[in-house]
Coordinates of N, CA and C in Angstrom, one line a residue:
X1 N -17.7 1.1 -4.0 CA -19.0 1.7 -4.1 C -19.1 2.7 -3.0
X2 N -20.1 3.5 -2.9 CA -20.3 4.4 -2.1 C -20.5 4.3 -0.9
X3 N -21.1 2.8 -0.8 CA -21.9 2.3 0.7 C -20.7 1.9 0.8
X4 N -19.3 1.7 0.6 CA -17.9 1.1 1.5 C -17.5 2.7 2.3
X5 N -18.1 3.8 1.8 CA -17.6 4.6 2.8 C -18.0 4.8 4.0
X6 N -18.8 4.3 4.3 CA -20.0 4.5 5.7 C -19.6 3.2 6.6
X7 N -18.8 1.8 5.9 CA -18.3 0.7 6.8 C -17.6 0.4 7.3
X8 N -17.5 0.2 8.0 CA -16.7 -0.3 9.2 C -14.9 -0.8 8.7
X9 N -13.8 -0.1 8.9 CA -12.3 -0.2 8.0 C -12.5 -1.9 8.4
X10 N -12.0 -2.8 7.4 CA -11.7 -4.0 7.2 C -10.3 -4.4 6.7
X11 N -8.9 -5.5 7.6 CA -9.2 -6.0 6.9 C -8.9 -7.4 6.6
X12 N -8.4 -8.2 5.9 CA -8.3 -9.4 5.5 C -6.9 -10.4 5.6
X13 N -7.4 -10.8 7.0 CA -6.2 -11.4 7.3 C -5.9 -12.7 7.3
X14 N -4.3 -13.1 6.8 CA -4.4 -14.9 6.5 C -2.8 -15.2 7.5
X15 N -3.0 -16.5 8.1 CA -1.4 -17.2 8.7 C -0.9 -17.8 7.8
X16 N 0.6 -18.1 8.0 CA 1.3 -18.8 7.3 C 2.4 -19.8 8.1
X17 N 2.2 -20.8 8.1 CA 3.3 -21.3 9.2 C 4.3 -22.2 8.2
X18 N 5.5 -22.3 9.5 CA 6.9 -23.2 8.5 C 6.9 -23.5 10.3
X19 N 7.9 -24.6 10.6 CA 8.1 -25.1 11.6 C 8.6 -23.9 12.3
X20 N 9.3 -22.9 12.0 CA 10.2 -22.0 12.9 C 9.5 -21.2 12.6
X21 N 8.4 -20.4 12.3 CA 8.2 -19.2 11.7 C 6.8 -19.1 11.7
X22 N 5.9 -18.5 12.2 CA 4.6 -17.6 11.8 C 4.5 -16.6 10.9
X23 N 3.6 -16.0 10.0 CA 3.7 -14.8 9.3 C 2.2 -14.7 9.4
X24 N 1.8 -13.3 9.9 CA 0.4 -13.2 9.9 C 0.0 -12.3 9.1
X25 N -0.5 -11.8 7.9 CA -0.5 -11.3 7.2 C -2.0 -10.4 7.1
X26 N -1.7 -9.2 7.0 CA -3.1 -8.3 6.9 C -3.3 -7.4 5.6
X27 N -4.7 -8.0 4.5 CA -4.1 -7.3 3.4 C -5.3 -6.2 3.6
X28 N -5.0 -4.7 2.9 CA -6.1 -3.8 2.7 C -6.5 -2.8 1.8
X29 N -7.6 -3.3 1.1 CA -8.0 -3.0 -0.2 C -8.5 -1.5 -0.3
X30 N -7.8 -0.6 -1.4 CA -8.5 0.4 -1.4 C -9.3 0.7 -2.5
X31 N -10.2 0.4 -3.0 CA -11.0 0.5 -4.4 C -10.2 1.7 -5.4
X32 N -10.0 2.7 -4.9 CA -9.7 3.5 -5.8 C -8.1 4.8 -5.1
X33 N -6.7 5.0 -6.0 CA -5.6 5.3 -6.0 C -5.6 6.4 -6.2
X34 N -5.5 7.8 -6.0 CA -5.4 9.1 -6.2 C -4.4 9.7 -6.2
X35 N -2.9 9.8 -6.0 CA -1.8 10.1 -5.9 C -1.6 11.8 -6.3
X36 N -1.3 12.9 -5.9 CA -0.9 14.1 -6.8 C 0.0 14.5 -5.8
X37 N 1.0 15.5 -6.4 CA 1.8 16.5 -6.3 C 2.3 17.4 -6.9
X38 N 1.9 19.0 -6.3 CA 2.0 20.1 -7.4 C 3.6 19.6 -7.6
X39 N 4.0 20.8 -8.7 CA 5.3 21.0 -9.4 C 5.2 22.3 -9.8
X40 N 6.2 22.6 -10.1 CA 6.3 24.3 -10.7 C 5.7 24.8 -11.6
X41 N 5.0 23.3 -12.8 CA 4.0 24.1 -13.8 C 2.9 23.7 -13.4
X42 N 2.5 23.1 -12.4 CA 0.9 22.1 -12.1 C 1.1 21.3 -11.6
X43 N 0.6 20.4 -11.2 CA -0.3 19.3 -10.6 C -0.1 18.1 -11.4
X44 N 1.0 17.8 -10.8 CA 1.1 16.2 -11.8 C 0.6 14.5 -10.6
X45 N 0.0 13.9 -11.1 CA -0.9 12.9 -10.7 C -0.9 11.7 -11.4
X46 N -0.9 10.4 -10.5 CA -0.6 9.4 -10.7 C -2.5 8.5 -10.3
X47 N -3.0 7.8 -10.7 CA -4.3 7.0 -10.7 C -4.2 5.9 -11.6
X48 N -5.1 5.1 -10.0 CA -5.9 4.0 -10.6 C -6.8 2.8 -10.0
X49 N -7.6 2.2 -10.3 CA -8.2 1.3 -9.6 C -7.7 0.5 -8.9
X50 N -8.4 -0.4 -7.8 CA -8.1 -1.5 -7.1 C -6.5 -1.0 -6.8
X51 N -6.7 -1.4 -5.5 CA -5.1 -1.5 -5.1 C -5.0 -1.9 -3.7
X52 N -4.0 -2.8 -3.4 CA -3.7 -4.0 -2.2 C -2.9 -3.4 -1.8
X53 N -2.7 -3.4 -0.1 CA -1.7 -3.3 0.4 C -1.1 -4.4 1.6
X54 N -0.2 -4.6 2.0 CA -0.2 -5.2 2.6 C 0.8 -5.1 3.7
X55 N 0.5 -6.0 5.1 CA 1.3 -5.6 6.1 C 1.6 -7.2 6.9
X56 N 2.9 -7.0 7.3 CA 2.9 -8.4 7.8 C 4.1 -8.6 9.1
X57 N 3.3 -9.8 9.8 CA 4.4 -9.5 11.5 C 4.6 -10.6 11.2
X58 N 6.2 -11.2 11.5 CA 6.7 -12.3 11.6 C 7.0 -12.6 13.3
X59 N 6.6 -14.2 13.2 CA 6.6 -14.4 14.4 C 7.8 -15.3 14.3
X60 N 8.2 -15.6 16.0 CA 9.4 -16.4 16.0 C 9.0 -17.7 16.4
X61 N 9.4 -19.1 16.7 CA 8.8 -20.5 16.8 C 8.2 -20.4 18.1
X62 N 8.0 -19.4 19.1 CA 7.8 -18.9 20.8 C 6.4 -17.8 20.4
X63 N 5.9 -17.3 18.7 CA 4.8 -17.0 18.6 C 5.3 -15.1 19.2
X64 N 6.4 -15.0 19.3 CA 6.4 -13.4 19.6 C 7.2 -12.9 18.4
X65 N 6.7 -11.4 18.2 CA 6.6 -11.0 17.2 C 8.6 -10.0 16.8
X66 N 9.1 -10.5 15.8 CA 10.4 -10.0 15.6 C 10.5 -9.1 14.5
X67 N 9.7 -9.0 13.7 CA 9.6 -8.2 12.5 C 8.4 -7.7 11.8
X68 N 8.5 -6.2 11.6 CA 7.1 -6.0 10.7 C 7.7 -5.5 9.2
X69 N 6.9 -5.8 8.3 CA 6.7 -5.7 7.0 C 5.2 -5.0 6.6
X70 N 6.0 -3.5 5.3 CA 5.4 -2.9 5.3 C 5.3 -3.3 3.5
X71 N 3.7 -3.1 2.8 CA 4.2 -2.8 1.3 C 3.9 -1.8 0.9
X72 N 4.9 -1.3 -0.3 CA 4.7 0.5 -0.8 C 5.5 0.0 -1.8
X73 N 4.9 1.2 -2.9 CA 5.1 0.8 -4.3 C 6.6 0.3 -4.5
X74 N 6.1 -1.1 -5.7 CA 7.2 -1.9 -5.8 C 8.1 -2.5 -5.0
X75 N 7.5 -2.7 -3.6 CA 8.4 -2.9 -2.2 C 7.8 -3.4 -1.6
X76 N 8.6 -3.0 -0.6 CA 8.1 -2.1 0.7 C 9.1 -2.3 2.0
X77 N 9.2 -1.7 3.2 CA 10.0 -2.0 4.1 C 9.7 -2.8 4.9
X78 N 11.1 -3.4 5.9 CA 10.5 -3.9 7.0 C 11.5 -3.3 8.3
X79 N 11.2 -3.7 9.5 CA 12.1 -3.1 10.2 C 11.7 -4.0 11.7
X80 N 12.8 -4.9 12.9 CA 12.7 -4.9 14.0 C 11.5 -4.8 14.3
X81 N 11.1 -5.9 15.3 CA 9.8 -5.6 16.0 C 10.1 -4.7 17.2
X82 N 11.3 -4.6 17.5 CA 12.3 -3.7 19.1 C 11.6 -2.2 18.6
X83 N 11.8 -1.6 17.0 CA 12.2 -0.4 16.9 C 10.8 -0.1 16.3
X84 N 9.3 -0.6 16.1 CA 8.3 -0.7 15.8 C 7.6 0.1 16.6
X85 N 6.8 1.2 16.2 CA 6.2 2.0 17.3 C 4.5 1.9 17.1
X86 N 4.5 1.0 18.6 CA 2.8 0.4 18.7 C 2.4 1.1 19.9
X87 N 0.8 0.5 19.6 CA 0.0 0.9 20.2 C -0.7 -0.3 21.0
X88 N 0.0 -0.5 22.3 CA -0.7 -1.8 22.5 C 0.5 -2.3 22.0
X89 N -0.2 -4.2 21.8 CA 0.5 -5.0 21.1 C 0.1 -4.6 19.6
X90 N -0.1 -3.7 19.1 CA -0.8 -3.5 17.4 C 0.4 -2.4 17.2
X91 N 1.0 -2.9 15.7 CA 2.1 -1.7 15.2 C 1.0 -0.5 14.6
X92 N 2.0 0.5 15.0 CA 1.0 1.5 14.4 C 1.2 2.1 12.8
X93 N 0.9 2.1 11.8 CA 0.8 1.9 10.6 C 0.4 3.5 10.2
X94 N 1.1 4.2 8.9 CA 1.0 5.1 8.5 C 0.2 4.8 7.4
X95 N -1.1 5.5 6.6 CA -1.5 5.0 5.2 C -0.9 7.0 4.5
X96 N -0.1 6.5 3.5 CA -0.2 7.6 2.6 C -1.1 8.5 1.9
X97 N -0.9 9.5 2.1 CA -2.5 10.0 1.5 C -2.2 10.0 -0.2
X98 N -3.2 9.2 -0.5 CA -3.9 9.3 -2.0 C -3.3 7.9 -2.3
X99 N -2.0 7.9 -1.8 CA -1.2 6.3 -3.0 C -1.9 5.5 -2.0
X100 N -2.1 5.3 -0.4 CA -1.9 4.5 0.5 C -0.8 3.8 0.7
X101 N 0.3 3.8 0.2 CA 1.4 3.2 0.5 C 1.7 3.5 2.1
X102 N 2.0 2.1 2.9 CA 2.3 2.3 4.3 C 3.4 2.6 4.6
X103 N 3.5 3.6 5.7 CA 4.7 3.7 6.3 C 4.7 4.0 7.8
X104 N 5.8 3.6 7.8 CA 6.4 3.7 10.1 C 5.9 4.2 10.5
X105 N 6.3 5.9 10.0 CA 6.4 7.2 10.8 C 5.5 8.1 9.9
X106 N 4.7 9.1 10.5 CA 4.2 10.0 9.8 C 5.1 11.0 9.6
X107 N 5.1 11.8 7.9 CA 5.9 12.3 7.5 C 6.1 12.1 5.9
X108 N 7.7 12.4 4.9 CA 7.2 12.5 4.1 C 8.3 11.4 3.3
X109 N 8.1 10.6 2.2 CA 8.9 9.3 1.8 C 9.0 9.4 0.6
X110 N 10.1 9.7 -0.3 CA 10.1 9.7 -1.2 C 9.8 8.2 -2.3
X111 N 9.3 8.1 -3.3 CA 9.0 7.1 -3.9 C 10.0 6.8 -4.5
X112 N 9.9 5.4 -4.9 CA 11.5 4.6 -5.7 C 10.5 4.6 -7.2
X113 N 12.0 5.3 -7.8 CA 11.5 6.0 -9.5 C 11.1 4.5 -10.2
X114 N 11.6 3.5 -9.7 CA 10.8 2.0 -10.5 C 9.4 2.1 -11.0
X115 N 8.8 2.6 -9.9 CA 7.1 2.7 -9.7 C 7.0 3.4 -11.2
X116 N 7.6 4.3 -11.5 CA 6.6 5.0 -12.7 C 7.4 4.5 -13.9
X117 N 6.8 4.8 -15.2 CA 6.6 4.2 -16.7 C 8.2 5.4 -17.0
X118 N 9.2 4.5 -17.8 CA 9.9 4.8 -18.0 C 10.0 5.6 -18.7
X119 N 9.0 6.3 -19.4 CA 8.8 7.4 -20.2 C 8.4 8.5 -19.1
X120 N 7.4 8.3 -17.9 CA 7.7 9.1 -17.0 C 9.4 10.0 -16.3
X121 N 9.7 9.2 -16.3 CA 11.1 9.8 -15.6 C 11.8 10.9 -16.5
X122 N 11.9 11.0 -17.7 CA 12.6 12.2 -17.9 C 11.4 13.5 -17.9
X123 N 10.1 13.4 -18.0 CA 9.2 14.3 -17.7 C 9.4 14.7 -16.1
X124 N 9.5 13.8 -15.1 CA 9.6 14.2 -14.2 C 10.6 15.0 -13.7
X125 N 12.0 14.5 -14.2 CA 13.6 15.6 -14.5 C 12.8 16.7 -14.2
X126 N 12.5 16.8 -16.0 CA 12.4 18.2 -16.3 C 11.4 19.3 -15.6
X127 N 10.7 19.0 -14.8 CA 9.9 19.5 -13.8 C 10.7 19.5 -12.9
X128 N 11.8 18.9 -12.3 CA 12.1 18.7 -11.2 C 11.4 18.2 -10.0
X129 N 10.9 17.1 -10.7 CA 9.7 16.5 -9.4 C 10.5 15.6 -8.6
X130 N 10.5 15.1 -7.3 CA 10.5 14.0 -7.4 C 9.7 13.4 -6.1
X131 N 9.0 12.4 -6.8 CA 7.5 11.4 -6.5 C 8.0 11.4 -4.8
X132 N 6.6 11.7 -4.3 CA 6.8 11.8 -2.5 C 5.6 11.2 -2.1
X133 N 5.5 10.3 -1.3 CA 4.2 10.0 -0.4 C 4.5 11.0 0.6
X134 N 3.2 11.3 1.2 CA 2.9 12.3 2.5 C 1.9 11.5 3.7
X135 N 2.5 11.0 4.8 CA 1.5 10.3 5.5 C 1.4 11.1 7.0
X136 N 0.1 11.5 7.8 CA 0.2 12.3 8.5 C -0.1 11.2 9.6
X137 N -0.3 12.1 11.2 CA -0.7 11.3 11.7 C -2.3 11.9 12.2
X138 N -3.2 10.8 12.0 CA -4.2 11.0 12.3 C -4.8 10.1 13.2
X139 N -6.0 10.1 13.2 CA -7.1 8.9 14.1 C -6.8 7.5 13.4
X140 N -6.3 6.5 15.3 CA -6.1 5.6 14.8 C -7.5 4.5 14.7
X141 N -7.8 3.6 13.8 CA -8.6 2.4 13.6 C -7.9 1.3 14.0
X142 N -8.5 0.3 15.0 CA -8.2 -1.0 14.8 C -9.4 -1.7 13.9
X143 N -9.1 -1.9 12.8 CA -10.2 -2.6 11.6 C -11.0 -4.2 12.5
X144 N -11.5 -4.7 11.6 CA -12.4 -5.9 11.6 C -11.2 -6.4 11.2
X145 N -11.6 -7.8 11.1 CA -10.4 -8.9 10.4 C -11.1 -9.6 9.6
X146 N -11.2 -10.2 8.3 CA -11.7 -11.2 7.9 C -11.1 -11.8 7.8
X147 N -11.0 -13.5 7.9 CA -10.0 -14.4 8.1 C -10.2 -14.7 6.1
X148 N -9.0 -15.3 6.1 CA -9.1 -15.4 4.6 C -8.1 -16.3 4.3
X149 N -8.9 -17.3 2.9 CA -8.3 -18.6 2.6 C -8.2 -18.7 1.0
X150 N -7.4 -19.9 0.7 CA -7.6 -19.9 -1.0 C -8.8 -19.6 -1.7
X151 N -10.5 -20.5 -1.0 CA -11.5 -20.0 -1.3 C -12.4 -19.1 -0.7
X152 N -12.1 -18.5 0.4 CA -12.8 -18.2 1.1 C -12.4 -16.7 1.6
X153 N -13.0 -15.4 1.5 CA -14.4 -15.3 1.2 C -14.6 -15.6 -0.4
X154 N -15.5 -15.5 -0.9 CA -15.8 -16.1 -2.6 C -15.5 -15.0 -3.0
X155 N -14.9 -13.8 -3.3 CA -14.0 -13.1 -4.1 C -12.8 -13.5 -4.7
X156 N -11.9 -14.5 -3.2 CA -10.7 -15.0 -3.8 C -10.6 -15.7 -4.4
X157 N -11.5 -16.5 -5.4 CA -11.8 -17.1 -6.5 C -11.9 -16.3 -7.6
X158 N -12.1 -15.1 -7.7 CA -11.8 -13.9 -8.7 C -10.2 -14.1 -9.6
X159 N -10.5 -14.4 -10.8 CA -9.1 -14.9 -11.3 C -9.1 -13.9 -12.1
X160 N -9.5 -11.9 -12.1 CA -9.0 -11.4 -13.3 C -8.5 -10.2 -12.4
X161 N -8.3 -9.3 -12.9 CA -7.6 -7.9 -12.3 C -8.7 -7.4 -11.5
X162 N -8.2 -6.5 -10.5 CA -8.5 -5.3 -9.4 C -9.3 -4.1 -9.5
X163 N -8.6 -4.0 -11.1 CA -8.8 -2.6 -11.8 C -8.5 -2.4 -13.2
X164 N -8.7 -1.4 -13.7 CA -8.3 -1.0 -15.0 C -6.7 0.2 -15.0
X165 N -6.0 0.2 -16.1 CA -5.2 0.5 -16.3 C -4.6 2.1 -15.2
X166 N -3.6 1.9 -15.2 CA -2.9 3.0 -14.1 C -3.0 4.4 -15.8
X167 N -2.8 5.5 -14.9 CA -2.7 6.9 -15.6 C -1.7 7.8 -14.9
X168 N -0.9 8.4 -15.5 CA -0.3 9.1 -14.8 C -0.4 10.5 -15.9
X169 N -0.5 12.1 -15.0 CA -0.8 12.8 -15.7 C 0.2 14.3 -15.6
X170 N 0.8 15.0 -16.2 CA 1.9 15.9 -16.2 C 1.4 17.2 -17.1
X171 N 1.4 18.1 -16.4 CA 0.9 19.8 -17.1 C 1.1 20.0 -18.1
X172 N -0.1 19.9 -19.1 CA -0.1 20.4 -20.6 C 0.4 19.3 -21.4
X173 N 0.1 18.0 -20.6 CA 0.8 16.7 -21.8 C -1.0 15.6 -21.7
X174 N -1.2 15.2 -22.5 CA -2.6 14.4 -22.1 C -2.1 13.0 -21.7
X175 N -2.8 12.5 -20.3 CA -2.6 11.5 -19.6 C -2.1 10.1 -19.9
X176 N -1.3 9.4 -19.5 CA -0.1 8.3 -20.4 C -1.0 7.2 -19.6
X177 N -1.5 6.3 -20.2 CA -1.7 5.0 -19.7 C -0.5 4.2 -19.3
X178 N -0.6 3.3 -18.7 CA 1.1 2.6 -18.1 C 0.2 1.2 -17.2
X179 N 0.6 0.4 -17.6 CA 0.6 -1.0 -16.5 C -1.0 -1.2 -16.4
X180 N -1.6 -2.2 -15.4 CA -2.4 -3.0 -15.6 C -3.7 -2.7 -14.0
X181 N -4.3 -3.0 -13.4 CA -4.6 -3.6 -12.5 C -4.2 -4.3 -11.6
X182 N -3.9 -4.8 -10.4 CA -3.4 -5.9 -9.9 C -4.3 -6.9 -10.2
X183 N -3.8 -8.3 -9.9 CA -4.1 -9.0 -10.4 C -4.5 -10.1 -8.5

């Protein structure tokens, strides 16, 4: 809604423990997915509702941190807490403009062709596209945290989808529905 743009970035974070291992996990919702990139005949664009991202530090049985974990479509990376470039004790986190897919470094990351509807790809060929997040570096936020449990806050009782269907859209072809909401 409109009043989330005036609020304070949030977001929702849960632990996980095993005897040897912490995982602290920070998830962050973007209500709405914008993705574009010109091409030689136009502006081809990828949308859709609701979309999670998530980010995660593994800890070691001593509670210090040896790995971060990034998600981006159909993935995501991870890499050394050694080679992690923070701010503070906080890793500093790229959001992609439009997809929000996270990444390390500001700069530009090409996407893994999985992500799009297998009828996308030979359209994309033939344009010669191929799918790029762009994440810059801008002003950093340290968010709010909400702590978060199976029930708690009363959203995570929500047993249906995020959003409505993904769209992907390519110059002079009308817009291809593909996949679902997250769930």
């Amino acid at each position: 809604t409109e009043a989330a743009h005036g609020a304070r970035p949030t977001v929702y974070g849960a632990v996980f423990r095993t005897r040897t291992r912490t995982a602290l996990q920070y998830g962050l919702f973007y209500p709405f997915d914008v993705w574009s990139q010109d091409g030689p005949k136009g502006t081809v664009w990828r949308a859709h509702e609701g979309d999670w991202e998530v980010d995660t530090v593994l800890l070691d049985a001593g509670a210090r941190p040896q790995v971060l974990g990034l998600s981006r479509h159909c993935g995501g990376v991870r890499r050394s807490w050694a080679s992690v470039v923070r701010s503070g004790s906080h890793p500093v986190v790229h959001v992609a403009l439009g997809s929000h897919a996270n990444q390390l470094r500001a700069g530009t990351t090409r996407q893994d062709p999985r992500c799009w509807p297998e009828v996308a790809l030979p359209v994309l060929e033939a344009l010669g596209i191929r799918p790029q997040d762009v994440a810059a570096s801008g002003r950093r936020i340290r968010p709010a945290i909400v702590p978060v449990a199976a029930r708690s806050p009363a959203w995570m009782r929500y047993a249906g989808r995020w959003g409505e269907a993904q769209w992907a859209g390519f110059p002079g072809v009308e817009p291809l529905a593909f996949g679902a909401g997250p769930e």
